[in-house]
Coordinates of C-alpha atoms and ligand atoms in Angstrom, one line a residue:
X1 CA -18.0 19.8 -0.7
X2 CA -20.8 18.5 1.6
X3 CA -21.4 19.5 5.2
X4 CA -19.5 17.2 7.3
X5 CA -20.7 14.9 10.1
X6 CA -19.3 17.5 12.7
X7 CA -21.5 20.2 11.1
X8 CA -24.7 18.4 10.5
X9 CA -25.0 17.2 14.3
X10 CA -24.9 20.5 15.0
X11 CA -28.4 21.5 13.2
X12 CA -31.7 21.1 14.0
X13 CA -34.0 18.2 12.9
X14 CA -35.9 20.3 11.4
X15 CA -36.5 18.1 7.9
X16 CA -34.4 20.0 5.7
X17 CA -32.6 18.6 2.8
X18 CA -28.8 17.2 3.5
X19 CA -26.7 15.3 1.8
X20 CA -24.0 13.2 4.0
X21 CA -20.5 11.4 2.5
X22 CA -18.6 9.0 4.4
X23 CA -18.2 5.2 5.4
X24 CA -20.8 3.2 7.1
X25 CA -19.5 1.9 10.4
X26 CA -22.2 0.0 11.7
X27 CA -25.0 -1.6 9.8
X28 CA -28.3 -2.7 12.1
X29 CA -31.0 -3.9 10.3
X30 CA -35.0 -4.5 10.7
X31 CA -37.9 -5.7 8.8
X32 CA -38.5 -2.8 7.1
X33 CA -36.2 -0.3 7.9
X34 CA -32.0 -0.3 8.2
X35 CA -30.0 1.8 10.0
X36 CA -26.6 2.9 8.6
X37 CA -24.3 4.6 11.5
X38 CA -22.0 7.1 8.9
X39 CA -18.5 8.1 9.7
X40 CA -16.5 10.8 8.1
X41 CA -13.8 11.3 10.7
X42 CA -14.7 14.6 11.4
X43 CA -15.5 13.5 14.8
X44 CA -15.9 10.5 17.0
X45 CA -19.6 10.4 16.6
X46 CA -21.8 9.1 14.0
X47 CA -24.5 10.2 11.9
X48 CA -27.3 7.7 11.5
X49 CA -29.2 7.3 8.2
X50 CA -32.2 5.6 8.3
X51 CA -33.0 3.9 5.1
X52 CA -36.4 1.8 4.2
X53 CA -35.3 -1.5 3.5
X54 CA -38.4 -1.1 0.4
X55 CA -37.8 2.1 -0.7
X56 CA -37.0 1.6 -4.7
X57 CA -34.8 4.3 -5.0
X58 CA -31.9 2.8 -3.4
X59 CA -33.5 -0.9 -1.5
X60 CA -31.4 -2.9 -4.6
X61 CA -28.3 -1.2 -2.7
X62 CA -29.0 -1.8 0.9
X63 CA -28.0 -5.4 1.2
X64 CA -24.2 -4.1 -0.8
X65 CA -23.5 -1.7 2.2
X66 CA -21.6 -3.0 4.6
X67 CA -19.6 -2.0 6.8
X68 CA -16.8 -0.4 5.9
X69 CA -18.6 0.9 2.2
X70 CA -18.1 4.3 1.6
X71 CA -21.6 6.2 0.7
X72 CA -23.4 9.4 -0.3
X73 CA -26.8 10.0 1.1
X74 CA -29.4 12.5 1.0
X75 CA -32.3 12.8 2.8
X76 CA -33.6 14.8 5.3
X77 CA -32.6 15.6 8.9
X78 CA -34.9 14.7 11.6
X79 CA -35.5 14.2 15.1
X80 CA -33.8 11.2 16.3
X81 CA -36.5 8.8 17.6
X82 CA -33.5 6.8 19.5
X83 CA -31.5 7.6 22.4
X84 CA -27.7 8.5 21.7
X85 CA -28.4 11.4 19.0
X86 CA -30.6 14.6 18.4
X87 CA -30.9 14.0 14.7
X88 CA -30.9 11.5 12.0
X89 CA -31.4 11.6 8.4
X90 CA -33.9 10.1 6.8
X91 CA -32.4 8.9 3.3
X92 CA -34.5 9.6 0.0
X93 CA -31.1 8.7 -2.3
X94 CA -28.2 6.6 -1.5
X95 CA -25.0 6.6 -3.8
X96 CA -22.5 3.6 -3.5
X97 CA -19.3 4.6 -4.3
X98 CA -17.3 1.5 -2.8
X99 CA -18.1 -2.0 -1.6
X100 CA -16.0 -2.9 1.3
X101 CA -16.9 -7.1 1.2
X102 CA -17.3 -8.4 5.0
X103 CA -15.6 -11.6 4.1
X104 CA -12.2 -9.6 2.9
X105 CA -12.5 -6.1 4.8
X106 CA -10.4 -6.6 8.4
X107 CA -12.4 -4.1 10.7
X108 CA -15.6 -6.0 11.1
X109 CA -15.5 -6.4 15.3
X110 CA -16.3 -3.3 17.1
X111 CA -12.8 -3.4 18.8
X112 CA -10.2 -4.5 18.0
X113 CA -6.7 -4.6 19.9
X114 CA -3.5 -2.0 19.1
X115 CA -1.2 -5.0 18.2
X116 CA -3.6 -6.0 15.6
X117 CA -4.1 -2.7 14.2
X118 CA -0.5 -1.8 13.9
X119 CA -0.8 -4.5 11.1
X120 CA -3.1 -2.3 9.2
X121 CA -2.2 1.0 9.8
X122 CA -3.6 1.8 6.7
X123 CA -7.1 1.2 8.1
X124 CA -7.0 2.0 11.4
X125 CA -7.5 5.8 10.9
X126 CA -11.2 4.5 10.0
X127 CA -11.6 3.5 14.2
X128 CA -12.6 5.4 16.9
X129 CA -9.5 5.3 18.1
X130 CA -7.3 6.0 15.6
X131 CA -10.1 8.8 14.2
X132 CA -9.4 10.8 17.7
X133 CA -5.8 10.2 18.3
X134 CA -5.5 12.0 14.8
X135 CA -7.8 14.8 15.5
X136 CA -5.8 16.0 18.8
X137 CA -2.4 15.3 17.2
X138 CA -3.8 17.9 14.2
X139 CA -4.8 20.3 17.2
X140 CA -2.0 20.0 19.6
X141 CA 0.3 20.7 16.6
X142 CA -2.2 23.9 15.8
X143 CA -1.5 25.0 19.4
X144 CA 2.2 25.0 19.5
X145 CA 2.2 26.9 16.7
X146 CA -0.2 29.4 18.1
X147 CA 1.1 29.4 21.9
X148 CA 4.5 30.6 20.2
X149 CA 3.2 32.4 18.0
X150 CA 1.4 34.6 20.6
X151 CA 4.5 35.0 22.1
X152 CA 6.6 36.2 19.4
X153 CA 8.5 33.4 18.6
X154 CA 9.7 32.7 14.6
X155 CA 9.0 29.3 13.5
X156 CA 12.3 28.2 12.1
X157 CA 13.2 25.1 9.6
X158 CA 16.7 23.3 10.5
X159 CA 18.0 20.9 8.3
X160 CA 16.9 16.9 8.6
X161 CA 20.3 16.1 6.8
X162 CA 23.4 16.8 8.8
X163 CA 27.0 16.8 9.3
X164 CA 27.4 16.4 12.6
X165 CA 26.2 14.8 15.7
X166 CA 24.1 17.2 18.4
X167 CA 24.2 14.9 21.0
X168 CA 27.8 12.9 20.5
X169 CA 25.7 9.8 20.9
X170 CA 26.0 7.0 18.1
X171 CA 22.2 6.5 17.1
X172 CA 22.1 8.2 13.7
X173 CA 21.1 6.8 11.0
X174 CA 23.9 7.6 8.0
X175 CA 22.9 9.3 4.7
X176 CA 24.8 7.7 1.7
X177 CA 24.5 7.2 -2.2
X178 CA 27.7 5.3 -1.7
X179 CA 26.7 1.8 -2.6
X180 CA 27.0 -0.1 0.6
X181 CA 28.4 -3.8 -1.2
X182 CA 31.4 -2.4 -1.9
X183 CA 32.1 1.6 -0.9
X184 CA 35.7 3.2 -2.1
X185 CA 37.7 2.7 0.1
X186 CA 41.0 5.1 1.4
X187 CA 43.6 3.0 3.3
X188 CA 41.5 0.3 4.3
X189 CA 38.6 3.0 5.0
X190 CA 35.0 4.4 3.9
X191 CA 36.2 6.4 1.3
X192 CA 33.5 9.4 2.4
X193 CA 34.8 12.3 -0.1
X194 CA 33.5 10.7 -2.7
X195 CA 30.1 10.0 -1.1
X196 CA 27.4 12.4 -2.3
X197 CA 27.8 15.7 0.5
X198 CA 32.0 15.0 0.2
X199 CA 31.6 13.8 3.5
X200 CA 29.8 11.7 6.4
X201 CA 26.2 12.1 6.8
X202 CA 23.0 11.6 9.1
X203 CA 19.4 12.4 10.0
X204 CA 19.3 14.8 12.5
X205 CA 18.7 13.4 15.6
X206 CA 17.8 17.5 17.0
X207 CA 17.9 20.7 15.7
X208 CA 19.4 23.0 18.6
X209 CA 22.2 23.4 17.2
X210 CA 21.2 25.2 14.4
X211 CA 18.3 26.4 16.4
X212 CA 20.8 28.0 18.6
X213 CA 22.6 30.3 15.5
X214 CA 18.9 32.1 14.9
X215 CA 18.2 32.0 18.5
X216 CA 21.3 34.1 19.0
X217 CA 19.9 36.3 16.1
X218 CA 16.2 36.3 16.1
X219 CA 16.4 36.1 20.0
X220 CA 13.3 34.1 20.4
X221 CA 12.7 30.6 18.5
X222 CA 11.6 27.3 17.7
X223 CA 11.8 24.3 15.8
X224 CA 8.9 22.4 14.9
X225 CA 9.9 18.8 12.8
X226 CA 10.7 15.1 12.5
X227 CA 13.7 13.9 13.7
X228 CA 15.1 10.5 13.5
X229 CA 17.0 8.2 16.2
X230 CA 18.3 4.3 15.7
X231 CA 16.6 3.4 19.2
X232 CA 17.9 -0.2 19.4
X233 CA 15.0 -0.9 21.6
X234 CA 11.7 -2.1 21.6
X235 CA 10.0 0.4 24.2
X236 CA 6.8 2.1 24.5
X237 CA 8.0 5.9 24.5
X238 CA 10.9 5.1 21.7
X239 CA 10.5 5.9 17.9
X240 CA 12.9 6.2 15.4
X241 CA 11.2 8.6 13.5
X242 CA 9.2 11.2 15.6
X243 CA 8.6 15.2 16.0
X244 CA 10.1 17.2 18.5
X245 CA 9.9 20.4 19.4
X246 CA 12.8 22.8 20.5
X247 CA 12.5 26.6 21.1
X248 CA 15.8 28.6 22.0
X249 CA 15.8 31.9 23.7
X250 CA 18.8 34.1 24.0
X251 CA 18.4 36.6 26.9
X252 CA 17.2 33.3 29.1
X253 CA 18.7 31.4 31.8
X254 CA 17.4 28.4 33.4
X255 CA 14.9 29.3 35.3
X256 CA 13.5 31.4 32.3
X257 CA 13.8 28.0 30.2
X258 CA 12.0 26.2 33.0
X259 CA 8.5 28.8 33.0
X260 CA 7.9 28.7 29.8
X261 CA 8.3 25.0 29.3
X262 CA 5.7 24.3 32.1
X263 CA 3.7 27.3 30.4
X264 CA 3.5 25.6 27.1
X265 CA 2.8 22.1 28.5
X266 CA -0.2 23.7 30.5
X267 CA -0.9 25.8 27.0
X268 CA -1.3 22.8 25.2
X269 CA -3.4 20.6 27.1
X270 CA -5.9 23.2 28.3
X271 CA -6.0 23.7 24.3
X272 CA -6.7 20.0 24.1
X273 CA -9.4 20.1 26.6
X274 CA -11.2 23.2 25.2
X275 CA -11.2 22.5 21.8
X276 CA -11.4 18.3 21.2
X277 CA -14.4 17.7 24.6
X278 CA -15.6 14.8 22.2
X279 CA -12.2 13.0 21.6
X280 CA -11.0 13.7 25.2
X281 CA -14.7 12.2 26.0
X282 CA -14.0 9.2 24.1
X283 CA -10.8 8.9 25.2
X284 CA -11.7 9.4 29.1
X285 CA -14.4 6.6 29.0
X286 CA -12.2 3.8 26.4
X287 CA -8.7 4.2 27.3
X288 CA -8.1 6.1 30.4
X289 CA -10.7 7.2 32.8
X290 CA -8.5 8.9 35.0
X291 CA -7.2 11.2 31.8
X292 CA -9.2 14.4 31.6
X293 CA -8.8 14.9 36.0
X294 CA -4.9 13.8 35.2
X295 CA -4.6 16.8 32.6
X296 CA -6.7 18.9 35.0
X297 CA -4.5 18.4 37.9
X298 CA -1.4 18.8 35.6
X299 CA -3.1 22.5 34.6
X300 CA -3.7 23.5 38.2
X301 CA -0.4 22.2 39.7
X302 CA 2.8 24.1 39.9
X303 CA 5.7 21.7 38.9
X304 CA 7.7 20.7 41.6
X305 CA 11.8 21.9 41.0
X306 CA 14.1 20.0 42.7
X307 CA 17.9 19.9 41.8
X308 CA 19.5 16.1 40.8
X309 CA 21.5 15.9 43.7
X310 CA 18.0 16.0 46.3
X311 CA 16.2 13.6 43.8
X312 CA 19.0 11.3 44.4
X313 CA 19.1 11.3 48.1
X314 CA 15.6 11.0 48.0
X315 CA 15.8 8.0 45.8
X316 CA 18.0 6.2 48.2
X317 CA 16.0 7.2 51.3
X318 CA 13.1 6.0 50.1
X319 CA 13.3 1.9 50.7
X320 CA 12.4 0.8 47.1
X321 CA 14.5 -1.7 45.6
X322 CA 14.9 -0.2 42.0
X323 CA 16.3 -2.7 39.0
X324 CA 18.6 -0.2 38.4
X325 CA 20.6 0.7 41.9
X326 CA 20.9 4.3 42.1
X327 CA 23.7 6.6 43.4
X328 CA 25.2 10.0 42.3
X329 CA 26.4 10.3 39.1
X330 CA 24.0 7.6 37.4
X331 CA 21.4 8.8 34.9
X332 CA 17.7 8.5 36.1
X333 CA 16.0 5.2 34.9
X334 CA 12.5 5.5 34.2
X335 CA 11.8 3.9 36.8
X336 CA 13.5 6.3 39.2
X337 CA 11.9 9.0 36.9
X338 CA 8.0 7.4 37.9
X339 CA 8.6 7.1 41.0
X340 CA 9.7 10.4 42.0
X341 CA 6.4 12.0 39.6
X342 CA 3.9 9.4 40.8
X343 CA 5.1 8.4 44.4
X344 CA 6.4 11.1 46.1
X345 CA 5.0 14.2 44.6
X346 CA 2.0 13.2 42.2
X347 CA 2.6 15.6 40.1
X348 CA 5.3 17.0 37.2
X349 CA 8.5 17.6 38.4
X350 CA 11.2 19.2 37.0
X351 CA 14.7 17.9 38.1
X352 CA 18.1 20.3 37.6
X353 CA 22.0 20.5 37.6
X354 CA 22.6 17.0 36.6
X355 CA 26.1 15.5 36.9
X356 CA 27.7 16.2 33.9
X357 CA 28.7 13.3 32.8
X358 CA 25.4 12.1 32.0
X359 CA 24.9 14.8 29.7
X360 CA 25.9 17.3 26.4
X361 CA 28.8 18.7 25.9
X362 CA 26.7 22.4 25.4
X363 CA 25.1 22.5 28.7
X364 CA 26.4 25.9 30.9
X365 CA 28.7 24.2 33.4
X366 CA 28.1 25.0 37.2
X367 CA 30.5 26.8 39.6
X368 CA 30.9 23.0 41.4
X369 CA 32.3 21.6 38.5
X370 CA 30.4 18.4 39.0
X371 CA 27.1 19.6 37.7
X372 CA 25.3 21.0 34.5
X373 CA 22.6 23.7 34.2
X374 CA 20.3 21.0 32.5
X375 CA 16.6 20.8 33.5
X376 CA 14.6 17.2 32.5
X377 CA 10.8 17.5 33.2
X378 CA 9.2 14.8 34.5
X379 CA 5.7 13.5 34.4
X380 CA 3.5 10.4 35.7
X381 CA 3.0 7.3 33.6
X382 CA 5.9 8.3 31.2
X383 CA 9.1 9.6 32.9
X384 CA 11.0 12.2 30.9
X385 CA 8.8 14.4 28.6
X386 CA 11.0 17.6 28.1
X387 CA 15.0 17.9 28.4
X388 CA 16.5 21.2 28.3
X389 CA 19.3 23.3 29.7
X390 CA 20.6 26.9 29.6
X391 CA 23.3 26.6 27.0
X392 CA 27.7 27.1 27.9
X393 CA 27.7 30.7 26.4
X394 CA 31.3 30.6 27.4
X395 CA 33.9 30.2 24.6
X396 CA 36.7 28.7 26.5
X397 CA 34.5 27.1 28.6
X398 CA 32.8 25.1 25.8
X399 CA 35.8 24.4 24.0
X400 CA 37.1 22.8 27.0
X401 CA 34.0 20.5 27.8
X402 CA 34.1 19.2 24.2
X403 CA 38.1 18.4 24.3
X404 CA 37.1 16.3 27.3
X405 CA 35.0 14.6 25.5
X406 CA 36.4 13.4 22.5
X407 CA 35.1 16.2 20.1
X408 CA 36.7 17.6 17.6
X409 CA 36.4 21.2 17.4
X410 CA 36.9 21.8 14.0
X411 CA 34.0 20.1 13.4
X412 CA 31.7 22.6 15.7
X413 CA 33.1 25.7 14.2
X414 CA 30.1 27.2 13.5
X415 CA 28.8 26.4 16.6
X416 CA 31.7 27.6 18.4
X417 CA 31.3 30.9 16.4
X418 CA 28.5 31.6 18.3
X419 CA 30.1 32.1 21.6
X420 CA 33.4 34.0 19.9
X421 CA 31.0 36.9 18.3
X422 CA 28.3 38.2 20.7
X423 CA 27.4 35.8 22.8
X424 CA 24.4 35.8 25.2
X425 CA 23.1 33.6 28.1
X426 CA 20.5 31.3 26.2
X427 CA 18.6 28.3 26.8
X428 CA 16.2 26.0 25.4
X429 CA 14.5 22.2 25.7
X430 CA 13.5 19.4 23.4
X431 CA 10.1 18.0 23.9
X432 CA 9.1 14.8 22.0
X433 CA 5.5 15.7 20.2
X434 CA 4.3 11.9 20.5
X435 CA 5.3 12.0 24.4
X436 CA 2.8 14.7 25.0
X437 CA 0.4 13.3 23.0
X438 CA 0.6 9.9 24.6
X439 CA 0.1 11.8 28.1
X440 CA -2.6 14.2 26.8
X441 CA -5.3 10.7 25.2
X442 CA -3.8 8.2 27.6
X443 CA -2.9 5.7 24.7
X444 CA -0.1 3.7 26.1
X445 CA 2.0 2.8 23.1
X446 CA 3.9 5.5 21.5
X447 CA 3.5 3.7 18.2
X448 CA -0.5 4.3 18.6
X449 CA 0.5 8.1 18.1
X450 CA 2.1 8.6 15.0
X451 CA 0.6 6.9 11.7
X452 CA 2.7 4.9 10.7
X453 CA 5.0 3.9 13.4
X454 CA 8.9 3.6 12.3
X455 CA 10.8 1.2 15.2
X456 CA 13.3 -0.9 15.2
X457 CA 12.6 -4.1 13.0
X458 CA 9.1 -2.7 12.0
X459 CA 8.7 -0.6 8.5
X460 CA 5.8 -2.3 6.9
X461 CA 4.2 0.7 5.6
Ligands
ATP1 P1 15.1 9.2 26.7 O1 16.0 9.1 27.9 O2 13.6 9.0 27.1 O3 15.5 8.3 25.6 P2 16.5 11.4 25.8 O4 17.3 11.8 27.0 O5 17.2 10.6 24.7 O6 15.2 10.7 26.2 P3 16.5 14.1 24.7 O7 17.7 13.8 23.9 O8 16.6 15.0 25.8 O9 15.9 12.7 25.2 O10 15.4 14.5 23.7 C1 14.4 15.4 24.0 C2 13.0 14.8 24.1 O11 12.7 14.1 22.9 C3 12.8 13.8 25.2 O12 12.5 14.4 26.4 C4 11.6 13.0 24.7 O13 10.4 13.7 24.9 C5 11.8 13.0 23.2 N1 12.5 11.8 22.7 C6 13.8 11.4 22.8 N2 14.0 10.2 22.1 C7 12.8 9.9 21.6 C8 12.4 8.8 20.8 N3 13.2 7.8 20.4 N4 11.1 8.7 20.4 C9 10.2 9.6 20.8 N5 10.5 10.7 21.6 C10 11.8 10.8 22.0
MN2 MN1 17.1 8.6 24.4

């Protein structure tokens, strides 16, 4: 393979001999000269190729590439004589390997808006946009490999097929080969043992639970993958399909959970800022031009920890007039959630010992009674990023939370297990991958994250 665009803008224009591949972005022409701006998406900038419009090797070519056409050149790399760049390449041969017509090919306007390219999320990679919102999703992935990695964690693969429901909610999206016009039935009901796994089953919508039986084995772990919730809503921080991921430590209570989940988010955007300064350039100066102080603040700050019951008094003492009324016992809105971040401390903030009503049936129940050792971190612009708890480690305990809540414990045997034969204190949190990358580039639609976007009413690709 060629030298990418990334590596060739790093050497001098001294004249020596390169060749460049890639797709022509922009296409500006003279009388005697065109200049061809060439993207390989190796990073946000472009290589310019400076072709004579008379040259016989390749001027029969010249008026075929368009935007959009996908092109070898060689030539040699030279001093830029424009602003903007150091070097340029001076083309002596040009290979076309695709036309891309202008009257058929849909990215001819230097911008275009998010809504539109949704519609082609095939060919939006090929924008600025798209072309750094990938690069920093590859890197951030890179660094929470590495940051747990550093740290002794083992990477660990749970299941995306399961038999039972982590969070007891109803948004799970059912696994059958059972043909859905007319199942078996069994007295009037789904007849599931003869449906392919003998029984009900869904896409996981988290993989603590099994992250929990090698936590409380391996000691130290996380999970790393997709996971899949039927989000009836259309919101901007809501997919159906995304990537979380959920370390578990045994040997860790909540306060443990809580340093090393504002350790990692630090981790990972000081290893966006290090090693993407062009895509956090771009977008700093096109999205957001408050992001790259945002993520510097966020670096520098230590994250506020206040318990539930405190956020909620301070809710109600503070004279807004939230769409959602708040008073103990309710479950934070995102509204509530901004406004305590943004308004009142202007920072992240981590909010504990919710009631426990509002949440699993595995969190380690408080002393009161009332509350839960859970701990939701909070940040500006988005609300919840990170939920988390230290886990019940208590058999009887457990056992008792889940008969008060409707679950059947034969059904959580394993997980039960792991509180009858060596139990330990542990803890963990679930953090949505395309949350933190919509904080880290600013993009404001959680759709513009992932490549191809799964959402309620939208599967087009
Ligand atoms: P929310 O109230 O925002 O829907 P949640 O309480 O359902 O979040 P958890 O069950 O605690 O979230 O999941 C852990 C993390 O996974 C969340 O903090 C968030 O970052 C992320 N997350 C949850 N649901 C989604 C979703 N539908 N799309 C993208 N990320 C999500
Ligand atoms: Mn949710």
């Amino acid at each position: 393979m060629e030298k990418s665009v990334k590596e060739i803008m790093a050497l001098p224009g001294d004249g020596r001999k390169i060749t460049v591949e890639g797709w022509v972005r922009t296409k500006r022409e003279s009388k005697s000269v065109c200049f061809l701006e060439i993207s390989d998406g190796s990073t946000v900038h472009n290589l310019q190729v400076v072709a004579s419009r008379e040259d016989p090797r390749y001027s029969a070519l010249i008026p075929r590439t368009a935007t959009g056409a996908s092109l070898r050149v060689t030539g040699s790399l030279v001093a830029s004589q424009g602003s903007g760049q150091s070097v340029e390449l001076a083309a002596e041969e040009i290979h076309l390997y695709g036309e891309a017509p202008a009257d058929t090919y849909p990215l001819q306007k230097k911008r275009h808006s998010f809504e539109f390219l949704r519609e082609i999320a095939h060919l939006r990679p090929r924008t600025n946009t798209f072309g750094a919102v990938a690069r920093v999703r590859s890197a951030m992935s890179f660094a929470i490999h590495k940051f747990f990695n550093e740290r002794g964690f083992v990477y660990v693969h749970t299941p995306i097929i399961t038999g039972n429901d982590c969070e007891g909610a109803g948004n799970m999206f059912q696994v059958t080969t059972l043909p859905l016009e007319g199942p078996p039935l069994h007295e009037g009901k789904v007849d599931y043992s003869q449906d392919f796994f003998g029984k009900k089953a869904s896409l996981t919508v988290s993989g603590q639970l099994e992250g929990e039986a090698y936590a409380t084995a391996l000691t130290k772990i996380y999970t790393f993958g997709p996971t899949f919730r039927a989000e009836n809503s259309n919101t901007s921080r809501h997919l159906a399909e995304f990537w979380m991921i959920e370390p578990e430590m045994a040997f860790c209570d909540i306060n443990g959970n809580m340093d090393i989940a504002e350790e990692f988010i630090k981790y990972i955007f000081s290893h966006v800022l290090e090693h993407c300064p062009d895509d956090m350039d771009f977008f700093n100066s096109r999205i957001d031009k408050e992001i790259i102080a945002t993520i510097g603040n966020i670096i520098e700050s230590r994250f506020e920890r206040i318990n539930y019951t405190s956020a909620v008094e301070l809710l109600e003492k503070s004279g807004e007039s939230f769409e959602f009324p708040v008073k103990w016992g309710i479950d934070l809105q995102s509204e509530h959630e901004r406004f305590i971040t943004e308004k009142v401390y202007k920072k992240p903030v981590i909010i504990t010992d919710y009631p426990k009503g509002i949440k699993a049936f595995y969190m380690k129940q408080n002393d009161d009674g009332k509350t839960v050792r859970a701990m939701d971190i909070l940040v500006p612009r988005l609300g919840e990023i990170i939920g988390g708890s230290e886990r019940e480690a208590d058999y009887e305990k457990l056992r008792a939370r889940m008969a008060e809540m409707g679950l059947d414990p034969k059904e959580y045997w394993w997980y039960l297990d792991l509180r009858r034969f060596g139990t330990v204190p542990h803890s963990g949190f679930g953090l949505g991958f395309e949350r933190l990358i919509q904080f880290a580039t600013g993009m404001q639609n959680i759709r513009d994250v992932i490549p191809f976007p799964r959402c309620v009413n939208t599967l087009d690709f």
